[in-house]
Coordinates of C-alpha atoms in Angstrom, one line a residue:
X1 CA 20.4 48.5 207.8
X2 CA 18.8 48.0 211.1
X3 CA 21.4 50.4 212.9
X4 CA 20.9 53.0 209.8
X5 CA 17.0 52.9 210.7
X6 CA 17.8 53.6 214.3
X7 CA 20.2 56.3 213.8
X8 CA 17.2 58.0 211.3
X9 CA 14.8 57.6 213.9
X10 CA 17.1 59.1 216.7
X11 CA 18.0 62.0 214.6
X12 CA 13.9 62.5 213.6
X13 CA 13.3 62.9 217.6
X14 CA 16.4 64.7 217.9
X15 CA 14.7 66.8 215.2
X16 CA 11.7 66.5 217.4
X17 CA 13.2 67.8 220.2
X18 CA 14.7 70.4 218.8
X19 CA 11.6 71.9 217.4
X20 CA 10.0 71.7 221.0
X21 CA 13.1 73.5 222.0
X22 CA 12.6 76.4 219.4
X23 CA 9.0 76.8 220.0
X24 CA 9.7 76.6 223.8
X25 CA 7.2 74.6 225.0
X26 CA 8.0 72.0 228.2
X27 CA 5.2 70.6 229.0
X28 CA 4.8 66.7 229.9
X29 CA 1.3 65.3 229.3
X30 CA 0.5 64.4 232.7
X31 CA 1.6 68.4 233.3
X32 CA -0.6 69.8 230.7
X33 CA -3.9 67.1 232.4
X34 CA -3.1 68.4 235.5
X35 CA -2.6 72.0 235.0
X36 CA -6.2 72.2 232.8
X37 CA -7.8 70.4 235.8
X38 CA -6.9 72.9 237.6
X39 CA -8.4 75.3 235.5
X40 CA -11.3 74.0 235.2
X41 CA -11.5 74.2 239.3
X42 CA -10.5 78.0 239.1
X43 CA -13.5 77.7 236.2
X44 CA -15.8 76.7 238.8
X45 CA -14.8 78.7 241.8
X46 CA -15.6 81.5 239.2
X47 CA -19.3 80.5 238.4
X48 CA -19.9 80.0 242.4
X49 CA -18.6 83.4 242.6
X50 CA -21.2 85.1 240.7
X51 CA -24.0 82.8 241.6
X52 CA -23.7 83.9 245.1
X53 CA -24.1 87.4 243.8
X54 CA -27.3 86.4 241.2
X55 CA -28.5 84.0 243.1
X56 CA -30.4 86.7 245.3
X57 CA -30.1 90.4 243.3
X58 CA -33.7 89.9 242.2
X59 CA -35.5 88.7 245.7
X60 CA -33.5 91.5 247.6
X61 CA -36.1 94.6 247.2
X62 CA -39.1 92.2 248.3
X63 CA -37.1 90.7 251.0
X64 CA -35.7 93.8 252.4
X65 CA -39.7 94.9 252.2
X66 CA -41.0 92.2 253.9
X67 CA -38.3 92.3 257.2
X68 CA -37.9 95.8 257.6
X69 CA -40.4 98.3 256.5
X70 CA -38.2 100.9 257.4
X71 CA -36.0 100.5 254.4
X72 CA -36.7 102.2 251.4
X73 CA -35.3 102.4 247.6
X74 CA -32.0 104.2 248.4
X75 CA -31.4 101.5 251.4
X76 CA -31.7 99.0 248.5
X77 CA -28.7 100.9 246.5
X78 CA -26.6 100.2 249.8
X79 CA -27.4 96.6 250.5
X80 CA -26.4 95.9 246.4
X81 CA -23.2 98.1 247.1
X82 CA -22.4 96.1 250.1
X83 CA -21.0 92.9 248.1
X84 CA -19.0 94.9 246.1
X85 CA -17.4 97.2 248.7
X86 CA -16.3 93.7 250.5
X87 CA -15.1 92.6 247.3
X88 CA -13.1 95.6 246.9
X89 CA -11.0 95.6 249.9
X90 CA -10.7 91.8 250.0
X91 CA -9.4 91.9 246.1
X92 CA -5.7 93.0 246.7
X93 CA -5.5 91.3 250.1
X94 CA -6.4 87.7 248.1
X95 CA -4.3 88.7 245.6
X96 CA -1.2 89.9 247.3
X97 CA -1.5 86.8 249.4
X98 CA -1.4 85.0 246.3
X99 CA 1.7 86.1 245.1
X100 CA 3.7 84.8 248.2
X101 CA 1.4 81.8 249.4
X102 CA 0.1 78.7 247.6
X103 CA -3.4 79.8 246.3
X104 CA -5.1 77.1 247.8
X105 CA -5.2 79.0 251.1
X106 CA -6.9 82.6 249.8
X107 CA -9.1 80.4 247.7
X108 CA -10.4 77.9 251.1
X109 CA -10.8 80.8 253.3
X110 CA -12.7 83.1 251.3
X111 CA -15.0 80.2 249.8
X112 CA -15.6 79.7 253.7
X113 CA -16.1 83.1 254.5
X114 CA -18.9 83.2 251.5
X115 CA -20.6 80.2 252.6
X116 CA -20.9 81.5 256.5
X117 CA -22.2 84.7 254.6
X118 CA -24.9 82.8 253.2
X119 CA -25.6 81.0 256.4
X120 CA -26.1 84.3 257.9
X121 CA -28.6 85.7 255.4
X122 CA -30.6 83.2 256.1
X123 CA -31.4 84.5 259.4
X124 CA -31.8 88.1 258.7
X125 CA -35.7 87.8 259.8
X126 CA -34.8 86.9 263.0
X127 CA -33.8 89.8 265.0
X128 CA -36.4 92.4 265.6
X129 CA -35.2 95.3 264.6
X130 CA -32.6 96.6 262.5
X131 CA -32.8 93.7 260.2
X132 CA -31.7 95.7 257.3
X133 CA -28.5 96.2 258.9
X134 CA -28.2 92.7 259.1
X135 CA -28.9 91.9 255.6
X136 CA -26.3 94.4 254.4
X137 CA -23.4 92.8 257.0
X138 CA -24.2 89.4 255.6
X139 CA -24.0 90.7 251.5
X140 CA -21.0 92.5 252.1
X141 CA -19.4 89.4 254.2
X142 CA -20.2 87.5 250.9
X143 CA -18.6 90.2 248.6
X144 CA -15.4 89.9 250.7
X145 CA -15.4 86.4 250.3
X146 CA -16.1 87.1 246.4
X147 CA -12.5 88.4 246.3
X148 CA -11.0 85.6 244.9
X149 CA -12.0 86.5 241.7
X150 CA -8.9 88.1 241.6
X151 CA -6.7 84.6 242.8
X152 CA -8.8 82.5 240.3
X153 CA -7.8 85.4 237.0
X154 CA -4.6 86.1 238.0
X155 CA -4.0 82.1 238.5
X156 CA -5.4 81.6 234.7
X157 CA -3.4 84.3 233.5
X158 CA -0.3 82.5 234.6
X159 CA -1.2 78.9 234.1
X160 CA -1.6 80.0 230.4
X161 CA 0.4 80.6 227.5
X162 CA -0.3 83.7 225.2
X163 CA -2.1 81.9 222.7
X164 CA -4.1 79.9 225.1
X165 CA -5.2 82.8 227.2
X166 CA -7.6 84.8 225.3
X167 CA -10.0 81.3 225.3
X168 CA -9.3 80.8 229.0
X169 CA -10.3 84.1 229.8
X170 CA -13.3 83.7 227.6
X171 CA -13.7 80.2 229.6
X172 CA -13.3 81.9 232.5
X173 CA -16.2 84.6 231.4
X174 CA -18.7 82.4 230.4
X175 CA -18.6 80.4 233.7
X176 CA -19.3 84.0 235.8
X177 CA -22.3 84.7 232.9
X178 CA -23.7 81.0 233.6
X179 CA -23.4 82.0 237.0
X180 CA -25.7 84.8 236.3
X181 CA -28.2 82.8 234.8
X182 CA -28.2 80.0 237.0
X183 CA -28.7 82.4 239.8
X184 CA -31.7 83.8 238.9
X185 CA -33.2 80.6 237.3
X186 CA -32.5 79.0 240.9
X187 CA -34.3 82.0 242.3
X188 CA -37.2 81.7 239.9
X189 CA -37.5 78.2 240.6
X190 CA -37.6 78.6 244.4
X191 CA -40.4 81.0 244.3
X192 CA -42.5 77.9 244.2
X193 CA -41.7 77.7 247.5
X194 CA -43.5 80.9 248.1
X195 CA -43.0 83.5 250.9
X196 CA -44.0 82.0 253.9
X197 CA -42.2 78.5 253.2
X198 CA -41.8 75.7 256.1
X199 CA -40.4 77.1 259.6
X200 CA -38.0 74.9 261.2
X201 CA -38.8 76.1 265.0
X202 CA -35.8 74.3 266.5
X203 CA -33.2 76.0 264.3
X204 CA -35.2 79.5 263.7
X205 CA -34.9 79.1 260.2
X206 CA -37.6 79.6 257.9
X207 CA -37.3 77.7 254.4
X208 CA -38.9 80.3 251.9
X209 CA -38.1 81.8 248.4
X210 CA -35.7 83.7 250.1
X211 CA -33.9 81.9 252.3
X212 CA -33.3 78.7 250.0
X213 CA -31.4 80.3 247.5
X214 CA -28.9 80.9 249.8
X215 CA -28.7 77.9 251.6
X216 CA -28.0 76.6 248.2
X217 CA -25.3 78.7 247.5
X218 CA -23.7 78.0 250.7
X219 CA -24.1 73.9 249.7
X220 CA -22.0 74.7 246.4
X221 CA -19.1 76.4 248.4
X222 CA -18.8 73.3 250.8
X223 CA -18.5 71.4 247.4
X224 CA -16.1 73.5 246.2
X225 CA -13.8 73.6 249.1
X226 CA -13.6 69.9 248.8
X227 CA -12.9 70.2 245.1
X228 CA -10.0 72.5 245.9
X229 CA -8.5 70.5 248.3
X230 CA -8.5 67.2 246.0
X231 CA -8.0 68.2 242.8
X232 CA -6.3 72.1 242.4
X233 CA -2.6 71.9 242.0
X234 CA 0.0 74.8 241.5
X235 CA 1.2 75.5 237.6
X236 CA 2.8 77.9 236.0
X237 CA 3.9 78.9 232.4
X238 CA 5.1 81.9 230.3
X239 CA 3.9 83.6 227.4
X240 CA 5.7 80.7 225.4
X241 CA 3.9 77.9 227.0
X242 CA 7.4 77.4 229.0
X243 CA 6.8 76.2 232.9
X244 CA 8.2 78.3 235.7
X245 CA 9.1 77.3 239.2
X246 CA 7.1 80.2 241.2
X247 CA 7.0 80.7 245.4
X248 CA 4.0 79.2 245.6
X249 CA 4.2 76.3 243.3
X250 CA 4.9 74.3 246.4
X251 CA 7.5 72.1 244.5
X252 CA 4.8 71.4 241.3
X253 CA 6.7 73.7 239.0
X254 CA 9.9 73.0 236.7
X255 CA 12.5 74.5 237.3
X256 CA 13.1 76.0 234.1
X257 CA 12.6 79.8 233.5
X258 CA 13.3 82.5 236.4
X259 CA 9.8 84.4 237.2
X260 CA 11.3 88.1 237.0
X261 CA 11.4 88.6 233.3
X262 CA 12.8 91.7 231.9
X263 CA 10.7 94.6 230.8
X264 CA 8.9 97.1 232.4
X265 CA 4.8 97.2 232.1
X266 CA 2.9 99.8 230.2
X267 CA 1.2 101.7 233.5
X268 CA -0.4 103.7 231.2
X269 CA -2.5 101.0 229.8
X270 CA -2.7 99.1 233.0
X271 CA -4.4 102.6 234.4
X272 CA -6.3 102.7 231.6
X273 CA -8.1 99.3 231.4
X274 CA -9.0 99.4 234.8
X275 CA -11.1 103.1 234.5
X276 CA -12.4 101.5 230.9
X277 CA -13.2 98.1 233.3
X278 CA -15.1 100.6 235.8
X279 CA -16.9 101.7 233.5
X280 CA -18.4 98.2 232.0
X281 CA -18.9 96.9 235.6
X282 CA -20.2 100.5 236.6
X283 CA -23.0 100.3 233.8
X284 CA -24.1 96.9 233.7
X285 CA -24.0 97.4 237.7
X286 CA -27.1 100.3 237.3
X287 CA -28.4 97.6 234.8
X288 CA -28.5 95.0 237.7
X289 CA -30.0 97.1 240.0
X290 CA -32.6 99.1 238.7
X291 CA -34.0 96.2 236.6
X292 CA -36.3 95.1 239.5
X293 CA -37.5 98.5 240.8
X294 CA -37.5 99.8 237.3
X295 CA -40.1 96.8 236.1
X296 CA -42.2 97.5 239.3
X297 CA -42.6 101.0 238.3
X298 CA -43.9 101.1 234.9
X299 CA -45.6 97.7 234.7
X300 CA -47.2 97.4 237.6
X301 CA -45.6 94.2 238.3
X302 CA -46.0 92.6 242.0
X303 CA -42.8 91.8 244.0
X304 CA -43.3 88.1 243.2
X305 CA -44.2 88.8 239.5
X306 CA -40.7 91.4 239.4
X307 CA -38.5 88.4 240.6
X308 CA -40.4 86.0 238.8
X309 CA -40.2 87.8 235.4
X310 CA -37.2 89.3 235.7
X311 CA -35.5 86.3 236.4
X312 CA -36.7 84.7 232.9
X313 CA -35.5 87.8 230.9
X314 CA -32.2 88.0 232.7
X315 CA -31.4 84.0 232.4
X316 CA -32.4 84.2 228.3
X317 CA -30.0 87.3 228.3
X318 CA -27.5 84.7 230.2
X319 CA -27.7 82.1 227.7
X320 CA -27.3 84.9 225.2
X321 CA -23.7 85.9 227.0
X322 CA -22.6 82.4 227.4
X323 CA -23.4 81.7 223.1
X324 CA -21.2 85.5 223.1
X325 CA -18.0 84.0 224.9
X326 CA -17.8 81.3 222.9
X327 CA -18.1 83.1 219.4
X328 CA -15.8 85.9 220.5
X329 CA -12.7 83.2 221.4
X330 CA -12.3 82.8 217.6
X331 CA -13.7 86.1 216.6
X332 CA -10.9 87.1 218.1
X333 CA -8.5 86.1 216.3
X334 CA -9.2 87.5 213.3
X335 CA -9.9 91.0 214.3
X336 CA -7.9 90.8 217.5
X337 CA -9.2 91.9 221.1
X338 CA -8.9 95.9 220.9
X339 CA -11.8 95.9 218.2
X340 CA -14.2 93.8 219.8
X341 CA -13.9 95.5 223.2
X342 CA -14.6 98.8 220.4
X343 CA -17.6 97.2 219.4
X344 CA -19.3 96.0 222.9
X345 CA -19.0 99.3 224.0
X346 CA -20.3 101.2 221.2
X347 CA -23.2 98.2 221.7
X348 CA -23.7 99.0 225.2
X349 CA -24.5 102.5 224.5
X350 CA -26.9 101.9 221.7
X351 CA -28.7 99.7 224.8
X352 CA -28.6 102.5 227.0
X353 CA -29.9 105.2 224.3
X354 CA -33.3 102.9 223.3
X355 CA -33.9 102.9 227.4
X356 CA -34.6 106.3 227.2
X357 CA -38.4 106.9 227.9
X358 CA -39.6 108.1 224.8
X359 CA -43.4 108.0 224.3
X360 CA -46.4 109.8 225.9
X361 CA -48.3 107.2 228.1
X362 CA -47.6 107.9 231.8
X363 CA -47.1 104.7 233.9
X364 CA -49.8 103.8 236.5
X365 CA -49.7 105.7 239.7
X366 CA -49.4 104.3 243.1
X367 CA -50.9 106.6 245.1
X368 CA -50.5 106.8 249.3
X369 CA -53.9 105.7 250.3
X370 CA -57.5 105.6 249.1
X371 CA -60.4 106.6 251.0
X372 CA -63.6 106.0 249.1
X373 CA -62.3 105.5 245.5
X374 CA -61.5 109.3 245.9
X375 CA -59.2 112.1 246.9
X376 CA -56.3 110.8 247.6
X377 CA -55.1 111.9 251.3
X378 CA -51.1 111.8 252.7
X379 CA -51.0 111.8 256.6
X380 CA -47.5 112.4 258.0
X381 CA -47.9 108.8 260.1
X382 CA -48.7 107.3 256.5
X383 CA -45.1 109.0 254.7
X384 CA -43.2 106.0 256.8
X385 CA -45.3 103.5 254.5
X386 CA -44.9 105.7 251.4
X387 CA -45.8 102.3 249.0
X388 CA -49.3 102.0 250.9
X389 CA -50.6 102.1 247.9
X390 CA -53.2 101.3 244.8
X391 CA -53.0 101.3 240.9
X392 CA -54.8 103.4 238.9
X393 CA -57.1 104.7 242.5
X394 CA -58.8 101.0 242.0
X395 CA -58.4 97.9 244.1
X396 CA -57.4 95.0 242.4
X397 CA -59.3 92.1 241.3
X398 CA -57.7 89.3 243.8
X399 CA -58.1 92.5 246.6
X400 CA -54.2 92.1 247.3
X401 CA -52.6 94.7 249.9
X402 CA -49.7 95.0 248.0
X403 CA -49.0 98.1 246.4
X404 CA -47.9 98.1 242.7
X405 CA -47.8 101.1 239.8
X406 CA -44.9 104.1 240.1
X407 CA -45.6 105.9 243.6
X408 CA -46.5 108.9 243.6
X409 CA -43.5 109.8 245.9
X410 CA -41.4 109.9 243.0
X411 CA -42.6 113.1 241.7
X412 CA -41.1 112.1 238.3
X413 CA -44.1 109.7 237.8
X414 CA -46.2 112.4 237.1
X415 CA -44.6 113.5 233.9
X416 CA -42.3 111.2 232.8
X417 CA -43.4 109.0 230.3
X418 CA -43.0 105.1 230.5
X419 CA -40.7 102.8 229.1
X420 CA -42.3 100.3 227.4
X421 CA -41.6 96.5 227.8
X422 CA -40.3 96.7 223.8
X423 CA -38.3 98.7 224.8
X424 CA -36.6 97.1 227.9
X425 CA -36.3 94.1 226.4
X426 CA -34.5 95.1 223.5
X427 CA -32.0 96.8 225.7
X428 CA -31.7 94.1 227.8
X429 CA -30.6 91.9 224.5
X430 CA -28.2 94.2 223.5
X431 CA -26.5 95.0 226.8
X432 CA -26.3 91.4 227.0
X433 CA -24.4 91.5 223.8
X434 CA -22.0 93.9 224.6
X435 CA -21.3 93.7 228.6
X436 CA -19.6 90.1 228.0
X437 CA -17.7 91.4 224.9
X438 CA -16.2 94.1 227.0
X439 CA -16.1 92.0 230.2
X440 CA -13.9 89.3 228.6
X441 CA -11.8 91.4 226.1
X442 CA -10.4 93.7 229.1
X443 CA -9.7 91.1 231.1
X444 CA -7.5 89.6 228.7
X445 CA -6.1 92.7 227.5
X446 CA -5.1 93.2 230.8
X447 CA -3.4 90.1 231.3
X448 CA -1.8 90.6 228.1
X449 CA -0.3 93.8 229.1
X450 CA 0.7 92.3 232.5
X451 CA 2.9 89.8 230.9
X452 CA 4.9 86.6 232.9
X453 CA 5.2 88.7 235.9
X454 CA 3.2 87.6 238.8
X455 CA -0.4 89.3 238.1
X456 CA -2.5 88.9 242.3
X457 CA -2.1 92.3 242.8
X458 CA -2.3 93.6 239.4
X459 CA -5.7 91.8 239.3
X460 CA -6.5 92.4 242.4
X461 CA -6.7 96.2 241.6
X462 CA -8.6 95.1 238.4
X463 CA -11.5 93.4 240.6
X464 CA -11.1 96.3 243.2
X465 CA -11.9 99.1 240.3
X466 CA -14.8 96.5 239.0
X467 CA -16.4 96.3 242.3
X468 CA -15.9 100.4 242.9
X469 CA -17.8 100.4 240.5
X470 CA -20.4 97.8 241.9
X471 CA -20.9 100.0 244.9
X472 CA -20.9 103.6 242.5
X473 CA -23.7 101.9 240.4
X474 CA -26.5 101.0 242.2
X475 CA -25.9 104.0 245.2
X476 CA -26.1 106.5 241.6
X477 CA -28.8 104.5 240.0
X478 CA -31.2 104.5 243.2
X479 CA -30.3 108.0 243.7
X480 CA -30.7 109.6 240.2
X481 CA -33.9 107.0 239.5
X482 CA -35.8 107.7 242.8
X483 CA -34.8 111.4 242.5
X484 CA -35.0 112.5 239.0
X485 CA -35.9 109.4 237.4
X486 CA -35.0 107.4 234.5
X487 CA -34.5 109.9 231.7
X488 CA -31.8 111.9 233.5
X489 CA -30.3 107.9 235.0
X490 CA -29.5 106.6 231.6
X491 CA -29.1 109.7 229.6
X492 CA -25.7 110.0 232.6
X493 CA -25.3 106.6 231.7
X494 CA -24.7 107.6 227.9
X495 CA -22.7 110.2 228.6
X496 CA -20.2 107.9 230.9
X497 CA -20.2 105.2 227.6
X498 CA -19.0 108.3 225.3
X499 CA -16.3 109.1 227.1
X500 CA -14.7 105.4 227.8
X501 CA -15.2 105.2 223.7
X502 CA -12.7 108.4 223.6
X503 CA -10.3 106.9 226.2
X504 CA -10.2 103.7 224.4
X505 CA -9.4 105.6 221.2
X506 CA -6.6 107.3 223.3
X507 CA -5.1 104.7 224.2
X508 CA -5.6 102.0 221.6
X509 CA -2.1 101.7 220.3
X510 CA -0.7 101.1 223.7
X511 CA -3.1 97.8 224.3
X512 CA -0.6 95.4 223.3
X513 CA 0.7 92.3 225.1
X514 CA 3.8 92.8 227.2
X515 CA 6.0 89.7 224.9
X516 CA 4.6 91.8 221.6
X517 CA 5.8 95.2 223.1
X518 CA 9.2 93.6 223.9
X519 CA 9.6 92.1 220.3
X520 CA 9.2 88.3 221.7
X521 CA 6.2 87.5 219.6
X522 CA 4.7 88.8 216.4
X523 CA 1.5 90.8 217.5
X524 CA -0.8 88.4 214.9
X525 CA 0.3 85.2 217.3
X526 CA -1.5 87.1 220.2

């Protein structure tokens, strides 16, 4: 009896085993522990990422006032650009380095190369000229070091299975959008600190609302450097959930699956997601950027009130991304990833379209000087100071110096009507509701399409084309908004959206993930 029980247990694990087998998934429990850990690092190497980018983007335009009056609103479009144009060339270089190297290494340097970034920002005031100069080296010295967003997706993408991935990536999403809000909630809450701060004479560093911020950010990298090296290991698996033994598993892997699968990727779709991922990072970019300029203009906000203000709408719009991520993971699955990406654009435009200045009340004009509560006069000494300036030709109650309304440089003032705060708000909601939907649905497309061959440089290129359009973005936006203004900058802005809609429609059918394409896996288990 006894040996009748034991032969019907061994044949129930047998049965067991065999089932694993089938479903091919060889995975030990202290594997799967160890490889989420590691995930959850890569999760947090992602929301430093984008906090280093947030935690200043609405304290740049006042700061870049304040140490170098020479810069104006088209510098401004430059110094946003430069984190991006870092990130682009650094991108492929982390990612190729990935693909032959244990990623512990691209991940340590460019986490150190961010935090000496940050370090560095922190003394743009110091010099005495040229600051500006400075402060764009130091942004785009932290955009380089931002390139390991494409070691920390491309890592993801292969430490998950095919079922697992479209919630990691949405994971991996909604860590970058609490980023975002943390950044500019850090930033609001170190305004308290005000501009002038403490001074720290013996290390020329002044401690101020913009200078803490960074010093902040540069605190987290040290933290996560430490994290990386105690906690990150090396996994791999294929679309099956199967481990593979990769070059730079450094012995972690099992050795059971070769990494060189067979099939050939869809470069059409792999083309294609990237100019449809230029395009979401391209808008929301112009979105970024002209949000505290924008606010300036046509509410006659104050520097600190822009940051300060700003900051609150962006982090609610934050919180609004994060609550996004986590519906769309099982949204997902029931109308499946090439449909929701339909959707968040088609939502993004709609945002776009109520921006559009639409009624007849002019914003307040800043005009170049006042003599006498008069005639407004413009001498050619005064054009280097063109935001010398007071609202509505009246000085303002608290008798501030600083110049607020839409200046009168921007001839557009004049006749183009204002936006009202309705309406920017309500495009800020839904641009917050469709920039994550698109963010995290081509990303995993992508990765889909990829497949279980090694994805650094494929998502390298990915982050390269996302921060192209980083640097395209704000350099259009502060050049079509200071130029032409903000009916012509969002009506292009429109037109872009349209046409990614008709290139998704092209290419909709092609979307599909590399196992699915190759007849491994039914296209409903994706």
């Amino acid at each position: 009896m006894g040996a009748s029980r034991r032969g019907s247990d061994n044949d129930f694990f047998l049965s067991l085993a065999f089932c694993f087998k089938t479903r091919d998934v060889v995975e030990t429990q202290e594997h799967y522990k160890s490889r989420w850990r590691s995930i959850w690092i890569m999760y947090l190497t992602m929301f430093l990422s984008s906090v280093g980018f947030s935690i200043v983007i609405m304290s740049v335009w006042p700061y870049l006032q304040k140490i170098d009056p020479t810069a104006d609103a088209s510098f401004l479009g430059w110094i946003i650009a430069s984190y991006s144009i870092g990130q682009m060339v650094a991108s492929p270089l982390f990612g190729l380095w990935s693909n032959y190297r244990p990623r512990r290494e691209p991940l340590v340097i460019s986490t150190a190369i961010s935090v000496a970034a940050n370090c560095l920002y922190a003394y743009v005031h110091v010099p005495h000229s040229h600051n500006k100069y400075y402060m764009l080296t130091a942004r785009a010295l932290v955009g380089f070091g931002a390139g390991n967003v494409a070691v920390v997706r491309s890592y993801i993408a292969g430490a998950t299975s095919l079922t697992e991935r479209t919630s990691a990536m949405a994971n991996t999403s909604a860590c970058q959008a609490v980023g975002f809000i943390l950044g500019p909630v850090f930033q609001t809450c170190f305004t308290l600190i005000g501009e002038e701060g403490v001074t720290w004479k013996f290390l020329c560093l002044q401690l101020n609302m913009y200078t803490t911020p960074v010093l902040f950010g540069a605190v987290l990298g040290v933290i996560n450097i430490i994290l990386i090296f105690a906690i990150f290991r090396e996994h791999r698996v294929d679309d099956l959930g199967r481990q593979y033994k990769s070059i730079n598993s450094d012995g972690e892997g099992s050795d059971v699956l070769d990494q060189n699968a067979e099939g050939s990727i869809d470069h059409v779709a792999v083309v294609a997601l990237n100019i449809l991922f230029f395009v979401i990072l391209f808008v929301f970019a112009v979105f970024e950027t002209i949000a505290t300029p924008l606010t300036m203009d046509m509410y006659s906000w104050t520097r600190k009130e822009a940051v300060f203000y700003n900051g609150i709408i962006l982090s609610v719009i934050g919180i609004e991304s994060v609550i996004v991520f986590m519906v769309v993971k099982t949204l997902s699955k029931k109308t499946g990833e090439r449909a929701i990406l339909h959707a968040g654009l088609l939502t993004v435009l709609v945002g776009f379209f109520i921006l559009l200045p639409w009624g007849k009340k002019l914003p307040n004009i800043q005009w170049q000087e006042i003599k006498n509560s008069s005639i407004p006069r413009t001498a050619p000494s005064e054009m280097l100071a063109p935001f010398w300036s007071l609202p509505e030709l009246q000085l303002p109650s608290n008798h501030t110096a600083e110049p607020v309304g839409c200046p009168v440089t921007q001839s557009w003032c004049l006749n183009t009507p204002m936006i009202y705060l309705a309406q920017y708000i309500s495009s800020d909601v839904l641009i917050g509701l469709g920039y994550p939907v698109c963010n995290v649905m081509s990303y995993t497309l992508y990765s889909k399409v990829l497949g279980p061959k090694p994805q650094g440089v494929y998502m390298g290129w990915l982050t390269a084309s996302g921060s192209g359009a980083r640097i395209l973005g704000p350099v259009f936006v502060s050049q079509i908004y200071t130029h032409l203004g903000p009916r012509w900058a969002f009506s292009l802005i429109c037109g872009v959206v349209v046409v990614s809609l008709l290139l998704l429609e092209i290419v909709y059918k092609r979307l599909i993930a590399f196992s699915v394409r190759y007849g491994r896996m039914q296209e409903e288990n994706c």
